[in-house]
Amino acid sequence: GASLALALPFPVLAASPPGLTLTTLPSGLRYADAKVGTGLPLSPGAVASIDVSLASTAGRFPQIYTTQGTAAPYRWVLGDGTTIAGIERAVLGEAGMAPMLPGGIRRVIVPAELGYA
């Protein structure tokens, strides 16, 4: 599966890790690919399976959810409305960002408008 890293408080996430430059898309989503995967991208209706860690901005909630250290990745059907829009877009891609490919690692900062309501 793919990996989506959002595990650190916002000030740490906002700074690009060494070797990565975060790109800001028109939607406000910020991302950088640490590793581009191989194979075919997923499309709506496919089951996505990713390792993910979520934290809030400004460290209000240092960690909301993580699959790190567990045997079960985060899974959902793309397009079924059960996950936040920012994660869907990070996997499916959008204007200016290619879709993730199997085995890829993408760091993403999801703006509030694409996060939990």
mmCIF file of N, CA and C in Angstrom:
data_model
loop_
_atom_site.group_PDB
_atom_site.id
_atom_site.type_symbol
_atom_site.label_atom_id
_atom_site.label_comp_id
_atom_site.label_asym_id
_atom_site.label_seq_id
_atom_site.Cartn_x
_atom_site.Cartn_y
_atom_site.Cartn_z
ATOM 1 N N GLY A 1 0.804 -1.184 0.000
ATOM 2 C CA GLY A 1 0.000 0.000 0.000
ATOM 3 C C GLY A 1 0.846 1.247 0.000
ATOM 4 N N ALA A 2 0.200 2.350 -0.063
ATOM 5 C CA ALA A 2 0.873 3.644 -0.055
ATOM 6 C C ALA A 2 1.029 4.116 1.375
ATOM 7 N N SER A 3 1.807 5.142 1.566
ATOM 8 C CA SER A 3 2.013 5.688 2.899
ATOM 9 C C SER A 3 1.789 7.183 2.862
ATOM 10 N N LEU A 4 1.009 7.685 3.791
ATOM 11 C CA LEU A 4 0.706 9.104 3.874
ATOM 12 C C LEU A 4 1.153 9.566 5.250
ATOM 13 N N ALA A 5 2.157 10.429 5.319
ATOM 14 C CA ALA A 5 2.735 10.808 6.607
ATOM 15 C C ALA A 5 2.216 12.152 7.070
ATOM 16 N N LEU A 6 1.490 12.152 8.167
ATOM 17 C CA LEU A 6 0.967 13.379 8.765
ATOM 18 C C LEU A 6 1.129 13.321 10.277
ATOM 19 N N ALA A 7 2.213 12.767 10.764
ATOM 20 C CA ALA A 7 2.296 12.388 12.167
ATOM 21 C C ALA A 7 2.772 13.461 13.126
ATOM 22 N N LEU A 8 3.308 14.569 12.652
ATOM 23 C CA LEU A 8 3.937 15.521 13.547
ATOM 24 C C LEU A 8 3.113 16.784 13.710
ATOM 25 N N PRO A 9 3.296 17.525 14.803
ATOM 26 C CA PRO A 9 2.582 18.794 14.964
ATOM 27 C C PRO A 9 2.859 19.724 13.787
ATOM 28 N N PHE A 10 1.921 20.611 13.512
ATOM 29 C CA PHE A 10 1.959 21.469 12.329
ATOM 30 C C PHE A 10 3.279 22.194 12.110
ATOM 31 N N PRO A 11 3.894 22.836 13.132
ATOM 32 C CA PRO A 11 5.138 23.545 12.844
ATOM 33 C C PRO A 11 6.203 22.634 12.245
ATOM 34 N N VAL A 12 6.238 21.390 12.676
ATOM 35 C CA VAL A 12 7.205 20.447 12.127
ATOM 36 C C VAL A 12 6.782 20.030 10.729
ATOM 37 N N LEU A 13 5.496 19.765 10.537
ATOM 38 C CA LEU A 13 5.009 19.384 9.217
ATOM 39 C C LEU A 13 5.170 20.507 8.213
ATOM 40 N N ALA A 14 4.943 21.735 8.637
ATOM 41 C CA ALA A 14 4.989 22.862 7.716
ATOM 42 C C ALA A 14 6.376 23.055 7.137
ATOM 43 N N ALA A 15 7.395 22.690 7.876
ATOM 44 C CA ALA A 15 8.753 22.776 7.359
ATOM 45 C C ALA A 15 9.019 21.545 6.503
ATOM 46 N N SER A 16 9.608 21.758 5.355
ATOM 47 C CA SER A 16 9.922 20.627 4.486
ATOM 48 C C SER A 16 11.025 19.790 5.110
ATOM 49 N N PRO A 17 10.864 18.475 5.119
ATOM 50 C CA PRO A 17 11.943 17.624 5.595
ATOM 51 C C PRO A 17 13.134 17.756 4.646
ATOM 52 N N PRO A 18 14.329 17.440 5.104
ATOM 53 C CA PRO A 18 15.491 17.534 4.220
ATOM 54 C C PRO A 18 15.248 16.779 2.912
ATOM 55 N N GLY A 19 15.505 17.446 1.810
ATOM 56 C CA GLY A 19 15.348 16.810 0.504
ATOM 57 C C GLY A 19 13.954 16.887 -0.076
ATOM 58 N N LEU A 20 12.960 17.364 0.691
ATOM 59 C CA LEU A 20 11.592 17.470 0.182
ATOM 60 C C LEU A 20 11.167 18.932 0.131
ATOM 61 N N THR A 21 10.506 19.297 -0.947
ATOM 62 C CA THR A 21 9.935 20.630 -1.075
ATOM 63 C C THR A 21 8.432 20.479 -1.187
ATOM 64 N N LEU A 22 7.698 21.051 -0.249
ATOM 65 C CA LEU A 22 6.241 20.971 -0.282
ATOM 66 C C LEU A 22 5.701 21.896 -1.362
ATOM 67 N N THR A 23 4.785 21.383 -2.161
ATOM 68 C CA THR A 23 4.106 22.149 -3.198
ATOM 69 C C THR A 23 2.701 22.458 -2.708
ATOM 70 N N THR A 24 2.268 23.704 -2.850
ATOM 71 C CA THR A 24 0.914 24.096 -2.465
ATOM 72 C C THR A 24 0.043 24.146 -3.706
ATOM 73 N N LEU A 25 -1.056 23.406 -3.682
ATOM 74 C CA LEU A 25 -1.989 23.347 -4.803
ATOM 75 C C LEU A 25 -3.073 24.411 -4.646
ATOM 76 N N PRO A 26 -3.801 24.734 -5.723
ATOM 77 C CA PRO A 26 -4.883 25.718 -5.626
ATOM 78 C C PRO A 26 -5.912 25.380 -4.541
ATOM 79 N N SER A 27 -6.107 24.098 -4.252
ATOM 80 C CA SER A 27 -7.059 23.679 -3.218
ATOM 81 C C SER A 27 -6.558 23.978 -1.812
ATOM 82 N N GLY A 28 -5.268 24.323 -1.678
ATOM 83 C CA GLY A 28 -4.663 24.534 -0.371
ATOM 84 C C GLY A 28 -3.918 23.316 0.138
ATOM 85 N N LEU A 29 -4.117 22.167 -0.487
ATOM 86 C CA LEU A 29 -3.410 20.944 -0.123
ATOM 87 C C LEU A 29 -1.928 21.146 -0.396
ATOM 88 N N ARG A 30 -1.088 20.757 0.559
ATOM 89 C CA ARG A 30 0.365 20.841 0.379
ATOM 90 C C ARG A 30 0.908 19.426 0.397
ATOM 91 N N TYR A 31 1.858 19.144 -0.506
ATOM 92 C CA TYR A 31 2.370 17.780 -0.575
ATOM 93 C C TYR A 31 3.802 17.731 -1.081
ATOM 94 N N ALA A 32 4.450 16.619 -0.801
ATOM 95 C CA ALA A 32 5.758 16.294 -1.360
ATOM 96 C C ALA A 32 5.852 14.781 -1.414
ATOM 97 N N ASP A 33 6.346 14.270 -2.510
ATOM 98 C CA ASP A 33 6.550 12.828 -2.638
ATOM 99 C C ASP A 33 7.944 12.470 -2.143
ATOM 100 N N ALA A 34 8.007 11.674 -1.075
ATOM 101 C CA ALA A 34 9.281 11.175 -0.576
ATOM 102 C C ALA A 34 9.739 10.000 -1.429
ATOM 103 N N LYS A 35 8.766 9.273 -1.977
ATOM 104 C CA LYS A 35 9.058 8.143 -2.855
ATOM 105 C C LYS A 35 7.878 7.983 -3.800
ATOM 106 N N VAL A 36 8.153 7.941 -5.095
ATOM 107 C CA VAL A 36 7.098 7.700 -6.083
ATOM 108 C C VAL A 36 6.999 6.194 -6.270
ATOM 109 N N GLY A 37 5.789 5.675 -6.166
ATOM 110 C CA GLY A 37 5.578 4.242 -6.311
ATOM 111 C C GLY A 37 5.612 3.808 -7.770
ATOM 112 N N THR A 38 5.246 2.561 -7.991
ATOM 113 C CA THR A 38 5.202 2.007 -9.342
ATOM 114 C C THR A 38 3.862 1.317 -9.539
ATOM 115 N N GLY A 39 3.511 1.098 -10.779
ATOM 116 C CA GLY A 39 2.263 0.414 -11.077
ATOM 117 C C GLY A 39 1.185 1.389 -11.477
ATOM 118 N N LEU A 40 -0.039 0.920 -11.434
ATOM 119 C CA LEU A 40 -1.180 1.716 -11.875
ATOM 120 C C LEU A 40 -1.827 2.451 -10.707
ATOM 121 N N PRO A 41 -2.281 3.693 -10.940
ATOM 122 C CA PRO A 41 -2.973 4.418 -9.872
ATOM 123 C C PRO A 41 -4.343 3.810 -9.604
ATOM 124 N N LEU A 42 -4.853 4.038 -8.405
ATOM 125 C CA LEU A 42 -6.200 3.594 -8.059
ATOM 126 C C LEU A 42 -7.213 4.577 -8.628
ATOM 127 N N SER A 43 -8.428 4.118 -8.805
ATOM 128 C CA SER A 43 -9.496 4.989 -9.293
ATOM 129 C C SER A 43 -10.695 4.845 -8.361
ATOM 130 N N PRO A 44 -11.655 5.781 -8.437
ATOM 131 C CA PRO A 44 -12.839 5.677 -7.580
ATOM 132 C C PRO A 44 -13.483 4.292 -7.690
ATOM 133 N N GLY A 45 -13.884 3.758 -6.546
ATOM 134 C CA GLY A 45 -14.469 2.427 -6.477
ATOM 135 C C GLY A 45 -13.470 1.371 -6.039
ATOM 136 N N ALA A 46 -12.177 1.682 -6.135
ATOM 137 C CA ALA A 46 -11.141 0.745 -5.698
ATOM 138 C C ALA A 46 -10.953 0.871 -4.189
ATOM 139 N N VAL A 47 -10.482 -0.195 -3.569
ATOM 140 C CA VAL A 47 -10.177 -0.170 -2.142
ATOM 141 C C VAL A 47 -8.772 0.397 -1.966
ATOM 142 N N ALA A 48 -8.666 1.481 -1.203
ATOM 143 C CA ALA A 48 -7.372 2.080 -0.887
ATOM 144 C C ALA A 48 -6.907 1.528 0.451
ATOM 145 N N SER A 49 -5.623 1.279 0.563
ATOM 146 C CA SER A 49 -5.024 0.755 1.782
ATOM 147 C C SER A 49 -3.732 1.527 2.019
ATOM 148 N N ILE A 50 -3.723 2.366 3.063
ATOM 149 C CA ILE A 50 -2.558 3.210 3.312
ATOM 150 C C ILE A 50 -2.160 3.175 4.777
ATOM 151 N N ASP A 51 -0.892 3.420 5.034
ATOM 152 C CA ASP A 51 -0.433 3.701 6.385
ATOM 153 C C ASP A 51 -0.528 5.205 6.541
ATOM 154 N N VAL A 52 -1.122 5.658 7.630
ATOM 155 C CA VAL A 52 -1.390 7.083 7.796
ATOM 156 C C VAL A 52 -1.243 7.481 9.255
ATOM 157 N N SER A 53 -0.805 8.712 9.465
ATOM 158 C CA SER A 53 -0.810 9.327 10.794
ATOM 159 C C SER A 53 -1.398 10.712 10.636
ATOM 160 N N LEU A 54 -2.335 11.062 11.494
ATOM 161 C CA LEU A 54 -3.006 12.359 11.424
ATOM 162 C C LEU A 54 -2.751 13.150 12.698
ATOM 163 N N ALA A 55 -2.480 14.444 12.535
ATOM 164 C CA ALA A 55 -2.317 15.365 13.657
ATOM 165 C C ALA A 55 -3.004 16.663 13.291
ATOM 166 N N SER A 56 -3.353 17.458 14.286
ATOM 167 C CA SER A 56 -3.987 18.749 14.002
ATOM 168 C C SER A 56 -2.929 19.834 13.873
ATOM 169 N N THR A 57 -3.334 20.958 13.314
ATOM 170 C CA THR A 57 -2.429 22.088 13.199
ATOM 171 C C THR A 57 -2.146 22.674 14.569
ATOM 172 N N ALA A 58 -1.029 23.318 14.694
ATOM 173 C CA ALA A 58 -0.605 23.988 15.931
ATOM 174 C C ALA A 58 -0.493 23.023 17.109
ATOM 175 N N GLY A 59 -0.507 21.726 16.833
ATOM 176 C CA GLY A 59 -0.322 20.746 17.885
ATOM 177 C C GLY A 59 -1.449 20.653 18.888
ATOM 178 N N ARG A 60 -2.644 21.199 18.557
ATOM 179 C CA ARG A 60 -3.784 21.103 19.484
ATOM 180 C C ARG A 60 -4.039 19.660 19.869
ATOM 181 N N PHE A 61 -3.994 18.798 18.894
ATOM 182 C CA PHE A 61 -4.101 17.359 19.118
ATOM 183 C C PHE A 61 -2.863 16.762 18.465
ATOM 184 N N PRO A 62 -1.815 16.494 19.247
ATOM 185 C CA PRO A 62 -0.562 16.051 18.647
ATOM 186 C C PRO A 62 -0.727 14.846 17.725
ATOM 187 N N GLN A 63 -1.642 13.969 18.050
ATOM 188 C CA GLN A 63 -1.909 12.850 17.152
ATOM 189 C C GLN A 63 -3.377 12.492 17.264
ATOM 190 N N ILE A 64 -4.060 12.479 16.129
ATOM 191 C CA ILE A 64 -5.478 12.143 16.100
ATOM 192 C C ILE A 64 -5.666 10.657 15.851
ATOM 193 N N TYR A 65 -4.891 10.136 14.920
ATOM 194 C CA TYR A 65 -5.063 8.744 14.498
ATOM 195 C C TYR A 65 -3.782 8.295 13.822
ATOM 196 N N THR A 66 -3.406 7.048 14.005
ATOM 197 C CA THR A 66 -2.256 6.503 13.292
ATOM 198 C C THR A 66 -2.419 5.007 13.091
ATOM 199 N N THR A 67 -1.887 4.521 11.986
ATOM 200 C CA THR A 67 -1.803 3.080 11.756
ATOM 201 C C THR A 67 -0.381 2.595 12.009
ATOM 202 N N GLN A 68 0.533 3.518 12.307
ATOM 203 C CA GLN A 68 1.912 3.122 12.576
ATOM 204 C C GLN A 68 1.956 2.267 13.828
ATOM 205 N N GLY A 69 2.677 1.170 13.751
ATOM 206 C CA GLY A 69 2.775 0.260 14.877
ATOM 207 C C GLY A 69 1.606 -0.696 15.002
ATOM 208 N N THR A 70 0.689 -0.667 14.036
ATOM 209 C CA THR A 70 -0.433 -1.607 14.038
ATOM 210 C C THR A 70 -0.298 -2.542 12.841
ATOM 211 N N ALA A 71 -1.007 -3.631 12.888
ATOM 212 C CA ALA A 71 -0.960 -4.588 11.783
ATOM 213 C C ALA A 71 -1.926 -4.226 10.663
ATOM 214 N N ALA A 72 -2.850 -3.297 10.928
ATOM 215 C CA ALA A 72 -3.899 -2.999 9.951
ATOM 216 C C ALA A 72 -3.744 -1.595 9.377
ATOM 217 N N PRO A 73 -3.580 -1.479 8.062
ATOM 218 C CA PRO A 73 -3.556 -0.150 7.448
ATOM 219 C C PRO A 73 -4.954 0.460 7.442
ATOM 220 N N TYR A 74 -5.026 1.743 7.119
ATOM 221 C CA TYR A 74 -6.305 2.436 6.973
ATOM 222 C C TYR A 74 -6.860 2.068 5.606
ATOM 223 N N ARG A 75 -8.098 1.568 5.566
ATOM 224 C CA ARG A 75 -8.709 1.123 4.301
ATOM 225 C C ARG A 75 -10.069 1.759 4.108
ATOM 226 N N TRP A 76 -10.372 2.063 2.852
ATOM 227 C CA TRP A 76 -11.688 2.571 2.478
ATOM 228 C C TRP A 76 -11.851 2.437 0.978
ATOM 229 N N VAL A 77 -13.090 2.560 0.528
ATOM 230 C CA VAL A 77 -13.381 2.529 -0.905
ATOM 231 C C VAL A 77 -13.299 3.966 -1.410
ATOM 232 N N LEU A 78 -12.429 4.200 -2.378
ATOM 233 C CA LEU A 78 -12.258 5.552 -2.916
ATOM 234 C C LEU A 78 -13.573 6.073 -3.475
ATOM 235 N N GLY A 79 -13.948 7.261 -3.043
ATOM 236 C CA GLY A 79 -15.164 7.891 -3.528
ATOM 237 C C GLY A 79 -16.409 7.565 -2.738
ATOM 238 N N ASP A 80 -16.296 6.762 -1.664
ATOM 239 C CA ASP A 80 -17.513 6.391 -0.921
ATOM 240 C C ASP A 80 -17.895 7.411 0.154
ATOM 241 N N GLY A 81 -17.094 8.468 0.323
ATOM 242 C CA GLY A 81 -17.427 9.521 1.273
ATOM 243 C C GLY A 81 -17.089 9.223 2.720
ATOM 244 N N THR A 82 -16.363 8.141 2.996
ATOM 245 C CA THR A 82 -16.084 7.780 4.384
ATOM 246 C C THR A 82 -14.767 8.327 4.915
ATOM 247 N N THR A 83 -13.969 8.954 4.085
ATOM 248 C CA THR A 83 -12.718 9.549 4.562
ATOM 249 C C THR A 83 -12.672 11.022 4.176
ATOM 250 N N ILE A 84 -11.757 11.756 4.765
ATOM 251 C CA ILE A 84 -11.698 13.189 4.486
ATOM 252 C C ILE A 84 -11.246 13.443 3.049
ATOM 253 N N ALA A 85 -11.747 14.536 2.491
ATOM 254 C CA ALA A 85 -11.459 14.878 1.095
ATOM 255 C C ALA A 85 -9.965 15.032 0.843
ATOM 256 N N GLY A 86 -9.229 15.570 1.799
ATOM 257 C CA GLY A 86 -7.796 15.767 1.609
ATOM 258 C C GLY A 86 -7.042 14.468 1.414
ATOM 259 N N ILE A 87 -7.434 13.419 2.138
ATOM 260 C CA ILE A 87 -6.780 12.121 1.959
ATOM 261 C C ILE A 87 -7.162 11.529 0.608
ATOM 262 N N GLU A 88 -8.437 11.618 0.245
ATOM 263 C CA GLU A 88 -8.878 11.130 -1.079
ATOM 264 C C GLU A 88 -8.064 11.791 -2.183
ATOM 265 N N ARG A 89 -7.963 13.118 -2.118
ATOM 266 C CA ARG A 89 -7.239 13.855 -3.156
ATOM 267 C C ARG A 89 -5.759 13.489 -3.162
ATOM 268 N N ALA A 90 -5.189 13.275 -1.971
ATOM 269 C CA ALA A 90 -3.777 12.910 -1.893
ATOM 270 C C ALA A 90 -3.515 11.581 -2.592
ATOM 271 N N VAL A 91 -4.466 10.663 -2.535
ATOM 272 C CA VAL A 91 -4.313 9.358 -3.181
ATOM 273 C C VAL A 91 -4.684 9.427 -4.659
ATOM 274 N N LEU A 92 -5.828 10.046 -4.971
ATOM 275 C CA LEU A 92 -6.312 10.086 -6.356
ATOM 276 C C LEU A 92 -5.601 11.125 -7.214
ATOM 277 N N GLY A 93 -5.016 12.138 -6.581
ATOM 278 C CA GLY A 93 -4.399 13.228 -7.321
ATOM 279 C C GLY A 93 -5.427 14.288 -7.665
ATOM 280 N N GLU A 94 -4.938 15.442 -8.089
ATOM 281 C CA GLU A 94 -5.778 16.543 -8.544
ATOM 282 C C GLU A 94 -4.910 17.427 -9.420
ATOM 283 N N ALA A 95 -5.465 18.489 -9.941
ATOM 284 C CA ALA A 95 -4.706 19.371 -10.825
ATOM 285 C C ALA A 95 -3.387 19.770 -10.164
ATOM 286 N N GLY A 96 -2.287 19.471 -10.808
ATOM 287 C CA GLY A 96 -0.974 19.814 -10.283
ATOM 288 C C GLY A 96 -0.331 18.734 -9.439
ATOM 289 N N MET A 97 -1.037 17.628 -9.184
ATOM 290 C CA MET A 97 -0.492 16.538 -8.374
ATOM 291 C C MET A 97 -0.923 15.205 -8.975
ATOM 292 N N ALA A 98 0.039 14.412 -9.373
ATOM 293 C CA ALA A 98 -0.254 13.090 -9.935
ATOM 294 C C ALA A 98 -0.825 12.186 -8.848
ATOM 295 N N PRO A 99 -1.601 11.167 -9.237
ATOM 296 C CA PRO A 99 -2.088 10.223 -8.226
ATOM 297 C C PRO A 99 -0.935 9.441 -7.612
ATOM 298 N N MET A 100 -1.156 8.974 -6.394
ATOM 299 C CA MET A 100 -0.163 8.098 -5.768
ATOM 300 C C MET A 100 -0.174 6.760 -6.485
ATOM 301 N N LEU A 101 0.974 6.120 -6.488
ATOM 302 C CA LEU A 101 1.114 4.787 -7.062
ATOM 303 C C LEU A 101 1.470 3.822 -5.942
ATOM 304 N N PRO A 102 1.166 2.529 -6.116
ATOM 305 C CA PRO A 102 1.474 1.547 -5.074
ATOM 306 C C PRO A 102 2.931 1.641 -4.619
ATOM 307 N N GLY A 103 3.117 1.637 -3.299
ATOM 308 C CA GLY A 103 4.452 1.711 -2.719
ATOM 309 C C GLY A 103 4.970 3.118 -2.530
ATOM 310 N N GLY A 104 4.207 4.118 -2.965
ATOM 311 C CA GLY A 104 4.644 5.505 -2.842
ATOM 312 C C GLY A 104 4.531 6.021 -1.419
ATOM 313 N N ILE A 105 5.304 7.067 -1.130
ATOM 314 C CA ILE A 105 5.247 7.740 0.167
ATOM 315 C C ILE A 105 5.058 9.222 -0.109
ATOM 316 N N ARG A 106 3.995 9.788 0.411
ATOM 317 C CA ARG A 106 3.652 11.194 0.165
ATOM 318 C C ARG A 106 3.385 11.886 1.498
ATOM 319 N N ARG A 107 4.049 13.002 1.733
ATOM 320 C CA ARG A 107 3.760 13.836 2.903
ATOM 321 C C ARG A 107 2.715 14.853 2.470
ATOM 322 N N VAL A 108 1.661 14.995 3.260
ATOM 323 C CA VAL A 108 0.544 15.864 2.890
ATOM 324 C C VAL A 108 0.126 16.713 4.088
ATOM 325 N N ILE A 109 -0.138 17.982 3.829
ATOM 326 C CA ILE A 109 -0.756 18.856 4.823
ATOM 327 C C ILE A 109 -2.116 19.230 4.257
ATOM 328 N N VAL A 110 -3.153 18.817 4.960
ATOM 329 C CA VAL A 110 -4.528 19.005 4.501
ATOM 330 C C VAL A 110 -5.090 20.281 5.126
ATOM 331 N N PRO A 111 -5.575 21.229 4.304
ATOM 332 C CA PRO A 111 -6.183 22.435 4.870
ATOM 333 C C PRO A 111 -7.518 22.092 5.532
ATOM 334 N N ALA A 112 -7.953 22.941 6.437
ATOM 335 C CA ALA A 112 -9.191 22.692 7.185
ATOM 336 C C ALA A 112 -10.374 22.412 6.270
ATOM 337 N N GLU A 113 -10.448 23.097 5.136
ATOM 338 C CA GLU A 113 -11.582 22.922 4.216
ATOM 339 C C GLU A 113 -11.658 21.505 3.644
ATOM 340 N N LEU A 114 -10.533 20.796 3.635
ATOM 341 C CA LEU A 114 -10.510 19.433 3.098
ATOM 342 C C LEU A 114 -10.342 18.399 4.201
ATOM 343 N N GLY A 115 -10.474 18.835 5.457
ATOM 344 C CA GLY A 115 -10.305 17.941 6.593
ATOM 345 C C GLY A 115 -11.636 17.567 7.207
ATOM 346 N N TYR A 116 -11.595 17.252 8.482
ATOM 347 C CA TYR A 116 -12.813 16.883 9.198
ATOM 348 C C TYR A 116 -13.684 18.105 9.412
ATOM 349 N N ALA A 117 -14.988 17.930 9.249
ATOM 350 C CA ALA A 117 -15.926 19.048 9.426
ATOM 351 C C ALA A 117 -16.301 19.203 10.880
#
